[in-house]
Coordinates of C-alpha atoms in Angstrom, one line a residue:
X319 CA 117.9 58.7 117.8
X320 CA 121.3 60.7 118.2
X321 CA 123.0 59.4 121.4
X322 CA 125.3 62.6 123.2
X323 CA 129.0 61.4 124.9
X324 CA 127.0 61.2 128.3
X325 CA 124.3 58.7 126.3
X326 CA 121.7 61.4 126.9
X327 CA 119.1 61.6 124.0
X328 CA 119.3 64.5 121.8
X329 CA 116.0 65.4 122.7
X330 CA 116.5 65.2 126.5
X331 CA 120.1 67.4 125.9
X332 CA 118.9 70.1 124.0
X333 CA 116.8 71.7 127.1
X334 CA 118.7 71.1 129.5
X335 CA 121.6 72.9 127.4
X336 CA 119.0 75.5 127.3
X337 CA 118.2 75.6 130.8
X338 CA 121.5 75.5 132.0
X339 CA 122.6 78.5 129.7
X340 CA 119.9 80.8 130.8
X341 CA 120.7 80.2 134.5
X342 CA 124.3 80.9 134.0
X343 CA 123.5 84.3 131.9
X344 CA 121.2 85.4 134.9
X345 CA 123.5 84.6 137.4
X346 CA 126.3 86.5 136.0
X347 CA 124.0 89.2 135.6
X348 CA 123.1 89.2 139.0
X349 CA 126.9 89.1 139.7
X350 CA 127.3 91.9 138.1
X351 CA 124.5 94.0 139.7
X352 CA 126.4 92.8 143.0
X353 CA 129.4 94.0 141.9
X354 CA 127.6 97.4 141.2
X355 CA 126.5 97.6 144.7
X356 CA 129.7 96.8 146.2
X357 CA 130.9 100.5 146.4
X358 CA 127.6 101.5 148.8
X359 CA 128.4 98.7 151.3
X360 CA 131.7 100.3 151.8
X361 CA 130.6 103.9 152.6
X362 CA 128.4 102.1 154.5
X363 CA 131.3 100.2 156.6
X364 CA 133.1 104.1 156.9
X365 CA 130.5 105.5 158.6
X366 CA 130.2 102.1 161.5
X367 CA 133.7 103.0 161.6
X368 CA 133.5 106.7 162.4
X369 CA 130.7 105.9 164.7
X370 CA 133.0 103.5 166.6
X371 CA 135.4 105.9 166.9
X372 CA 137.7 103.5 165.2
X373 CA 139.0 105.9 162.5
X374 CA 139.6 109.9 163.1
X375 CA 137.6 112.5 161.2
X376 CA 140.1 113.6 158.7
X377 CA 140.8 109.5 158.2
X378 CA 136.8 109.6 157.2
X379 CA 136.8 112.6 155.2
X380 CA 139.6 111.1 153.0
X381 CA 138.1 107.4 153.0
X382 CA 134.8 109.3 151.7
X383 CA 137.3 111.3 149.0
X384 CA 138.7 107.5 147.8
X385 CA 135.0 106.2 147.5
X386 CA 134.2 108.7 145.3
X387 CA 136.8 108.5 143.2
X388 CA 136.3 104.7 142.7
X389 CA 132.0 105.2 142.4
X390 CA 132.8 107.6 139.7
X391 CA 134.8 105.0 137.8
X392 CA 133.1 103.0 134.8
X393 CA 132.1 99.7 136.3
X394 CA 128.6 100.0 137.5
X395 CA 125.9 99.0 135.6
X396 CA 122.7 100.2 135.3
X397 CA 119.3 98.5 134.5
X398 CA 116.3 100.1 132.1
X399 CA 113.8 99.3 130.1
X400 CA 114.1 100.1 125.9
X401 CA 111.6 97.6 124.3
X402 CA 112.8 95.1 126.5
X403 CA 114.9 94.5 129.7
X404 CA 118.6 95.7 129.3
X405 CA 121.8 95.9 131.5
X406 CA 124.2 98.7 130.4
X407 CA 127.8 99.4 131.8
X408 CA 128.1 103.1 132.4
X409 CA 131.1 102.8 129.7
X410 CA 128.1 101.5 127.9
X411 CA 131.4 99.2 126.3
X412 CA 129.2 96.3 127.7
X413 CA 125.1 96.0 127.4
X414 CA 123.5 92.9 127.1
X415 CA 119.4 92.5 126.7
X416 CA 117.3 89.0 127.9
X417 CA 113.6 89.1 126.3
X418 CA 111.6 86.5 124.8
X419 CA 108.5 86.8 122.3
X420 CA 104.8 84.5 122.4
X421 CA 102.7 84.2 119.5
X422 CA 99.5 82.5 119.7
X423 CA 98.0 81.8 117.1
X424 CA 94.0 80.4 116.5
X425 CA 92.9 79.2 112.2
X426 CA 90.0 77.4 110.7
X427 CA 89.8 75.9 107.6
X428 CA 87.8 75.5 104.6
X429 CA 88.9 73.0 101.8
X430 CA 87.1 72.3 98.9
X431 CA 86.1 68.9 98.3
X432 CA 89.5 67.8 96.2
X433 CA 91.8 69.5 98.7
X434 CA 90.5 67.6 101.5
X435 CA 90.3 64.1 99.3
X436 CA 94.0 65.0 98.5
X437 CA 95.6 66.0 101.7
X438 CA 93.1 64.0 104.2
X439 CA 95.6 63.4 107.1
X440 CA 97.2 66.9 106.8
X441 CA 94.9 68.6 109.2
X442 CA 93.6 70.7 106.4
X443 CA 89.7 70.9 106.8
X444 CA 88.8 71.9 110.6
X445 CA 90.1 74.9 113.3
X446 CA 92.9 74.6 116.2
X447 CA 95.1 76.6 118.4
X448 CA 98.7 76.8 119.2
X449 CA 101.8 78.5 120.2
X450 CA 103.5 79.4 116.8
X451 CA 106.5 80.9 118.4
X452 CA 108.0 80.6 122.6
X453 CA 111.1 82.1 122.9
X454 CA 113.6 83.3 125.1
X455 CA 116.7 84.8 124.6
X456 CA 120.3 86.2 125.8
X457 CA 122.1 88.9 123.5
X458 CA 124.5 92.0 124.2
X459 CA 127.9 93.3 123.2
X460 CA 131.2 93.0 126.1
X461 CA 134.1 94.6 125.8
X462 CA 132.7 96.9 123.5
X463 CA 133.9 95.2 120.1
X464 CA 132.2 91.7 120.7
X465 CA 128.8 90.3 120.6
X466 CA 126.4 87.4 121.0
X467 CA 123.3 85.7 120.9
X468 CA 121.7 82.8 122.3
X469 CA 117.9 82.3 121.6
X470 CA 115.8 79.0 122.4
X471 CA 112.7 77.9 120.7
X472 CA 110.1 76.3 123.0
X473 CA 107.0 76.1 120.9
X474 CA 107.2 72.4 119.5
X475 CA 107.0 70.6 122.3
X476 CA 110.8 70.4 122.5
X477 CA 114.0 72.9 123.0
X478 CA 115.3 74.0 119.4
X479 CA 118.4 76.4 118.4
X480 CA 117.2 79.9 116.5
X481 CA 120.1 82.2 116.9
X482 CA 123.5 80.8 118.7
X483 CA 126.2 82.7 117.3
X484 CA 129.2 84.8 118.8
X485 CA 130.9 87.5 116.6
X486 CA 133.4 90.3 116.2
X487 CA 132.2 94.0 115.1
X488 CA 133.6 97.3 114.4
X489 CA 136.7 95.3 112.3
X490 CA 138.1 97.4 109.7
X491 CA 137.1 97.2 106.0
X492 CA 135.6 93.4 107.1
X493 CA 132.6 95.3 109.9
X494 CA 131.1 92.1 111.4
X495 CA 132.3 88.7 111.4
X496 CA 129.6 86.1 113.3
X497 CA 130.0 82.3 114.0
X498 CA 127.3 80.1 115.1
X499 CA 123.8 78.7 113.8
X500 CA 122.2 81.9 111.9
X501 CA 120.2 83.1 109.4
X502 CA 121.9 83.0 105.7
X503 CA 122.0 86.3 104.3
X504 CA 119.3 85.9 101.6
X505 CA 115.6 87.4 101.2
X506 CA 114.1 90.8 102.2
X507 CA 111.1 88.9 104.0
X508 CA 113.2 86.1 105.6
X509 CA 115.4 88.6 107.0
X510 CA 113.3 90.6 108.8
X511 CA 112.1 88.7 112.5
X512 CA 108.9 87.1 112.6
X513 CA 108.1 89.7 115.1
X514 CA 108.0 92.5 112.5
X515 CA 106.7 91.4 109.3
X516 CA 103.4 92.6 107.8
X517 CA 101.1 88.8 108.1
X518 CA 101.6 86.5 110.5
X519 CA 103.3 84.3 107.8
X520 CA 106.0 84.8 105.2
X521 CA 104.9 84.6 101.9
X522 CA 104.4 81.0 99.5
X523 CA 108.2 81.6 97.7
X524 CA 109.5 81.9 101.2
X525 CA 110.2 78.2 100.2
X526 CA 113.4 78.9 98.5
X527 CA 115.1 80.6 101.5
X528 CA 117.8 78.7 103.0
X529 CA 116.9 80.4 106.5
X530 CA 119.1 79.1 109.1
X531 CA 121.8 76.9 109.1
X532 CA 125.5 76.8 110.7
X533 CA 128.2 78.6 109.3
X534 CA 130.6 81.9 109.3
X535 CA 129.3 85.7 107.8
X536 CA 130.5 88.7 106.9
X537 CA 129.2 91.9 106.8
X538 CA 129.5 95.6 106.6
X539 CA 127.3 99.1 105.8
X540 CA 128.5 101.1 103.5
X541 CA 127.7 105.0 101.7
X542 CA 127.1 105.8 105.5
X543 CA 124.4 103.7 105.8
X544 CA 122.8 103.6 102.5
X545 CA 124.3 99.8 101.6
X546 CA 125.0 96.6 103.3
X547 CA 126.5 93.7 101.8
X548 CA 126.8 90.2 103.5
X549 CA 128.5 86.6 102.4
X550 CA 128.8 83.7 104.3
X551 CA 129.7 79.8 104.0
X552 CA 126.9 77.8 105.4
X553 CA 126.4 74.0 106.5
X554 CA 123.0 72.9 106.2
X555 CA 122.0 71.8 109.8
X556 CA 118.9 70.4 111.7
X557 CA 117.2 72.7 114.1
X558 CA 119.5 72.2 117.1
X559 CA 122.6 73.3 114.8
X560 CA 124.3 69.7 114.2
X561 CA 124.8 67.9 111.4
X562 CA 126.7 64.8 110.2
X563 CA 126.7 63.2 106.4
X564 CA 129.4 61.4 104.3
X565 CA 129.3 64.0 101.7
X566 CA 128.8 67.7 103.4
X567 CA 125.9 69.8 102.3
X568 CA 127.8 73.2 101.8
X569 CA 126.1 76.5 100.2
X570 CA 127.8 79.8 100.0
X571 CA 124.9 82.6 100.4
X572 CA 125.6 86.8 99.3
X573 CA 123.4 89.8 99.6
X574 CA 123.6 93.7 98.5
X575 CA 121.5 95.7 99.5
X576 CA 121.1 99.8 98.8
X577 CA 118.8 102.6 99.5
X578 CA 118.8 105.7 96.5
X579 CA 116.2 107.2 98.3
X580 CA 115.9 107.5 102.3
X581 CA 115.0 111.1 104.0
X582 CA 113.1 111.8 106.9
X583 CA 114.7 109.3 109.2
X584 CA 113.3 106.4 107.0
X585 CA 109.7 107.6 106.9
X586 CA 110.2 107.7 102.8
X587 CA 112.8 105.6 101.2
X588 CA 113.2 102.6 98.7
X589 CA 115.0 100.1 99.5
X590 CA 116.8 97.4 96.8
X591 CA 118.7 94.5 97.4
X592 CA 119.9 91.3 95.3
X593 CA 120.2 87.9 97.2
X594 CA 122.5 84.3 95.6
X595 CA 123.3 81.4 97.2
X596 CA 124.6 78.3 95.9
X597 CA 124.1 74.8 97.3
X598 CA 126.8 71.9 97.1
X599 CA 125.2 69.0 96.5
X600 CA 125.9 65.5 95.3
X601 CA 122.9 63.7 93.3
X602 CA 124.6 59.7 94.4
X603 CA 124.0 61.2 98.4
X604 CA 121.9 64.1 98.9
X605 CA 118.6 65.6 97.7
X606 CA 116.8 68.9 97.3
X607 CA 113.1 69.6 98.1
X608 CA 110.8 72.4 97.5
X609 CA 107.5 72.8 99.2
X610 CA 104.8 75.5 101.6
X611 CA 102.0 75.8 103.8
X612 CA 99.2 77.7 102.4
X613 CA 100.4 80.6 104.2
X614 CA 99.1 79.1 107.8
X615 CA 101.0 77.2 110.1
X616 CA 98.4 75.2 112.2
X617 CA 98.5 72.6 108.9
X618 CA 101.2 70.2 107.8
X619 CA 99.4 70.1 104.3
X620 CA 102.0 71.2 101.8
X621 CA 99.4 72.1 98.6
X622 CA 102.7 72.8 96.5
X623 CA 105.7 70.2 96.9
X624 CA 108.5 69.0 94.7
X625 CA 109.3 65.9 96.6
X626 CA 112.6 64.7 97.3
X627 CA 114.9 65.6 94.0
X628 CA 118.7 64.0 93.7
X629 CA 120.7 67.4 92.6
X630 CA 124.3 67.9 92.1
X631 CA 123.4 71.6 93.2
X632 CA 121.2 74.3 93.4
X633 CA 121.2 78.5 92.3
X634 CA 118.9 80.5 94.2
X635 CA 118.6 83.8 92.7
X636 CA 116.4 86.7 95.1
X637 CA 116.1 90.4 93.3
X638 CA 113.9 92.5 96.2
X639 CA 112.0 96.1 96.1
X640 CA 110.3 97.5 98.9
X641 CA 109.3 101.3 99.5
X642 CA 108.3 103.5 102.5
X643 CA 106.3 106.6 101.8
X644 CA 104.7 107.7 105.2
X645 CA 102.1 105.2 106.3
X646 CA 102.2 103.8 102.8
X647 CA 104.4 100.8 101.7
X648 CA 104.7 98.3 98.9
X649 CA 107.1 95.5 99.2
X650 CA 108.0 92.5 96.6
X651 CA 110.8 89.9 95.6
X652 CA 111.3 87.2 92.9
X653 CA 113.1 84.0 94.1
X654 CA 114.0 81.2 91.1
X655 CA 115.9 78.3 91.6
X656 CA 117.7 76.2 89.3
X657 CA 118.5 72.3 90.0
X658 CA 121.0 70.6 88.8
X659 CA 119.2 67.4 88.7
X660 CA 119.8 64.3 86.7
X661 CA 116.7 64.3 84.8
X662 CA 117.0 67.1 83.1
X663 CA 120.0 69.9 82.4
X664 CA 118.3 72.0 85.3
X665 CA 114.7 72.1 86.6
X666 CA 113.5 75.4 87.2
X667 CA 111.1 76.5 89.6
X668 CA 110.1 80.4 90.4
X669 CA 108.1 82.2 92.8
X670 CA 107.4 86.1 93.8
X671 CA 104.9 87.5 96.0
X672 CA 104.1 91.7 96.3
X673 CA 102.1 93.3 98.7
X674 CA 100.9 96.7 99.8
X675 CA 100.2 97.9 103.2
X676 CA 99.0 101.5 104.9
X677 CA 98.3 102.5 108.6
X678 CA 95.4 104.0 109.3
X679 CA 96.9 106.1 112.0
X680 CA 99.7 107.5 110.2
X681 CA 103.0 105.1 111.4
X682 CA 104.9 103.9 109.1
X683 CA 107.3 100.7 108.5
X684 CA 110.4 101.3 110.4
X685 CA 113.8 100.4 108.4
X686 CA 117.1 99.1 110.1
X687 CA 119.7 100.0 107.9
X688 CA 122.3 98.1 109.7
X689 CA 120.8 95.1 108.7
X690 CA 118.0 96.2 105.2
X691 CA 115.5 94.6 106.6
X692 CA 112.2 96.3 108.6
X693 CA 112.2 96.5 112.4
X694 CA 109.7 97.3 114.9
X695 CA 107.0 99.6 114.9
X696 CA 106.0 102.0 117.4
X697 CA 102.6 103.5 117.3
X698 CA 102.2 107.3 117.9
X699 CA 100.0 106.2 121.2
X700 CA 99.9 103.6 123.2
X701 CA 96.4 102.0 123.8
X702 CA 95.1 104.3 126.5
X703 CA 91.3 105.2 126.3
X704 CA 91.7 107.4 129.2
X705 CA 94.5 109.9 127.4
X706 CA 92.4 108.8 123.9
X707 CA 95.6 106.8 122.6
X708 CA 94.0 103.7 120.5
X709 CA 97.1 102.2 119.1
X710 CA 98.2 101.6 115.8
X711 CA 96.1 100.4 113.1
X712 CA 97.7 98.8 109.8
X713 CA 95.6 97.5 106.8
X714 CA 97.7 95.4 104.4
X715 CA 96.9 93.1 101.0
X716 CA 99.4 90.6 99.1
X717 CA 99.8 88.2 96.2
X718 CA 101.8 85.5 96.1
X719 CA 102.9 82.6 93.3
X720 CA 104.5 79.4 93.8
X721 CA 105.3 77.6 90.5
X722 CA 107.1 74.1 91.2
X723 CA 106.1 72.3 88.0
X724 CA 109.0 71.8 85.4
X725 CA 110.9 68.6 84.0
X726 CA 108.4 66.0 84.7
X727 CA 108.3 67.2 88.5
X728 CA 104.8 68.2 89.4
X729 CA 105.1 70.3 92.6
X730 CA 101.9 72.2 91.9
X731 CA 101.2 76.1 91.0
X732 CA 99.5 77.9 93.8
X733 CA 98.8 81.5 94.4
X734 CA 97.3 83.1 97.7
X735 CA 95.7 86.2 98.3
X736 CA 95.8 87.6 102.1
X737 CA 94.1 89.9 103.4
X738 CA 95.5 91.5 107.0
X739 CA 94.4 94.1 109.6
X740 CA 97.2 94.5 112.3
X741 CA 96.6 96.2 115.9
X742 CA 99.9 97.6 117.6
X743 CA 98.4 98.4 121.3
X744 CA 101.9 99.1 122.1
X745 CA 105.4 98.5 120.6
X746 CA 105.7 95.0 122.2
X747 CA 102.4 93.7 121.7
X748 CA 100.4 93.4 118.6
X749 CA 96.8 91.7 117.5
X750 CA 96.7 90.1 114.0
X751 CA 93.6 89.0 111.9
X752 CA 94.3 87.3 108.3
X753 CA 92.3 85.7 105.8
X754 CA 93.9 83.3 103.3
X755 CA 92.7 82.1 99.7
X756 CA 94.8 79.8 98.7
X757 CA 94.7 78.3 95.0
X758 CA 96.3 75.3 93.7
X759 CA 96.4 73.8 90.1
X760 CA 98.1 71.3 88.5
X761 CA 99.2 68.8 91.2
X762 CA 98.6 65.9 89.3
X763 CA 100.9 63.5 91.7
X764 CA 97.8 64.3 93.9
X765 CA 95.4 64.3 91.1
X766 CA 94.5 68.3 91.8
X767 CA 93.7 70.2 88.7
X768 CA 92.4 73.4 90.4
X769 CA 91.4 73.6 94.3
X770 CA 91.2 76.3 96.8
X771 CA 91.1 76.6 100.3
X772 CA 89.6 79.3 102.4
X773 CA 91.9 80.1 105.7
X774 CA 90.7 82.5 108.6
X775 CA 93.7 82.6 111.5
X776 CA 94.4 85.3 114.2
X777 CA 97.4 85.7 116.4
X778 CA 98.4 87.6 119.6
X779 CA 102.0 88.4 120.8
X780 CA 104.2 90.0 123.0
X781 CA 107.5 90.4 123.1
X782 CA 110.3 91.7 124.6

């Protein structure tokens, strides 16, 4: 167990770090809400002077004058709600936004006979409950031109980094430069928060992503808009952002991104993007492995998994599609990665997944070009029998492969087919139902030549 300078635990650091960062952010919050007040109390003070007699009128009249002056300078800030709880400067140079998101999540499952021989300890054949995601989080912009985030995951029984960064913006030519533990810059899906996309999870070749790890990125729009790219040098880290090994596990992670067609404020466009990233690897002291959940969370079964493979590095390749057309959409991408490993030249391993979704009452999929990825959506009504607003309703189907067999490594082939109806009673809250079939062949470490697995799972969130 990692041992901090003060011979705390890791495990016993990490939330009180959390604790203690939250109660400083509030505080100076509340600070600065003081501060905003401050101006009232001393009108208040002229007018027990007046009253006392201690100050003439004309010394009031002109005290009144000063206090005006100074309530009508930029410093006060104000508090409102925009899909979450926000404090704004009236400069608006400063705003910074505390939320937090819960997902609850319920599955049952239904194995086949060589599934649950195979993965008998995994938690695959039966039905639970838990909290897939408890977060809270700190983010804004100060000074007008710099920006942070600090976000703290609560669901796994311990405190966990998701996004700690701090960063620079509006820099010419260069745009954004961020520093901290973040998400690489690679995959359409992966990019877009867990709050947003289509099925409660990302899809099987979600495996290749890097996700998030420490390191620096750049980024910038372009075309007004219509293109983003982003690079960034990465070191791959454990959940709380630290990491420590003889030979460093580097990777170096880019993604381009363009939109030919986007009219009506994003309500039809198509959206293309291409993702790399390279990991630096050393076969005598590090390994690569490959593996998924069928697409559900509440099991640790992995029905497709490499293993641990001794690489001297790894090329993740990640062309993407997606397209808006009113309440329809389609969205895909292709990941392949090639490992250098030392049983053969390079091992490669592939996966894509494409889905289709439509809502019933007329939304569509909003886009965030500063970032091409999808963002929240916001139903015409809110869920209000009384005024006849029920929501929004979104239907949505996909496909996805995972093919980790090559070289004498036999990962497994799986493919899924999910099925997904989403409710959106509101723009922070949203109901999922999903059903899962997930089929695996050719997993002969586990002697599986074909299997499936029926998966039925729901979740309810909020967030803001």
């Amino acid at each position: 167990m990692m041992e901090s300078s003060e011979g705390l635990p890791q495990r016993w650091r990490a939330p009180r770090f959390a604790v203690s960062f939250i109660m400083f952010t509030l505080w100076i919050l509340w600070a600065g809400l003081a501060l905003a007040d401050e101006k009232s109390v001393a009108e208040k003070i002229i007018e027990i002077l007046r009253a006392n007699g201690q100050i003439s009128e004309e010394q009031y009249k002109e005290l009144v004058k000063e206090a005006g002056k100074e309530e009508s300078k930029p410093n006060d800030f104000r508090v409102y709600w925009k899909e979450g709880i926000r404090f704004e400067s009236e400069d608006r140079k400063t705003e910074i936004k505390a939320g937090g998101v819960i997902q609850t999540d319920w599955a049952a499952f239904d194995p086949d006979e060589e599934v649950d021989a195979a993965f008998s300890d995994d938690d695959i054949d039966g039905h639970g409950v838990e909290f897939r995601r408890a977060r809270l989080f700190v983010e804004g912009t100060i000074y007008e031109n710099y920006e942070f985030k600090s976000e703290f995951e609560f669901a796994e029984g311990d405190v966990d980094f998701t996004d700690v960064w701090l960063g620079m913006k509006n820099i010419p030519y260069v745009g954004r430069i961020r520093v901290g533990h973040q998400k690489e810059p690679f995959s359409l899906e992966e990019l877009t928060s867990s709050k947003f996309i289509t099925f409660m999870e990302r899809g099987l070749p979600n495996a290749f992503s890097p996700g998030r790890n420490t390191g620096l990125t750049l980024s910038n729009q372009e075309l007004n808009g219509l293109m983003t790219w982003a690079m960034g040098a990465f070191y791959e880290t454990d959940d709380f952002g630290d990491s420590f090994a003889d030979f460093s596990d580097y990777q170096a992670t880019a993604r381009i991104t363009g939109l030919p067609w986007y009219c009506e404020d994003g309500r039809e466009l198509v959206h293309l993007g291409l993702s790399y990233s390279h990991k630096f690897r050393d076969s005598d002291e590090t390994t690569v492995r490959f593996s998924a959940r069928p697409e559900a969370h509440l099991t640790d079964a992995r029905l497709a998994d490499t293993g641990s493979i001794a690489t001297d590095g790894v090329d993740l390749f990640n062309p993407e599609f997606a397209m808006v057309y009113g309440p329809f959409s389609l969205q895909g991408e292709y990941f392949q990665a090639l490992v250098d490993s030392e049983a053969d030249d390079y091992t490669d391993f592939y996966g894509f997944y494409v889905f289709a979704s439509y809502f019933l009452t007329g939304e569509h999929r909003p886009y965030k070009t500063s970032s091409g990825a999808f963002d929240r959506v916001k139903p015409r009504q809110n869920f209000n029998p009384v005024k006849g607003g029920w929501g929004a309703w979104e239907l949505g189907v996909r496909y996805s492969r995972l093919d980790l067999n090559d070289a004498g490594i036999t990962g497994g082939r799986e493919q899924n087919y999910t099925f997904g109806l989403n409710w959106y009673p509101n723009p922070n809250m949203r109901v999922m139902f999903n059903y899962v079939l997930a089929q695996i062949e050719d997993r002969e470490d586990l002697g599986i030549d074909d299997a499936d697995v029926n998966i039925f799972e729901s979740r309810f969130q909020v967030d803001f």
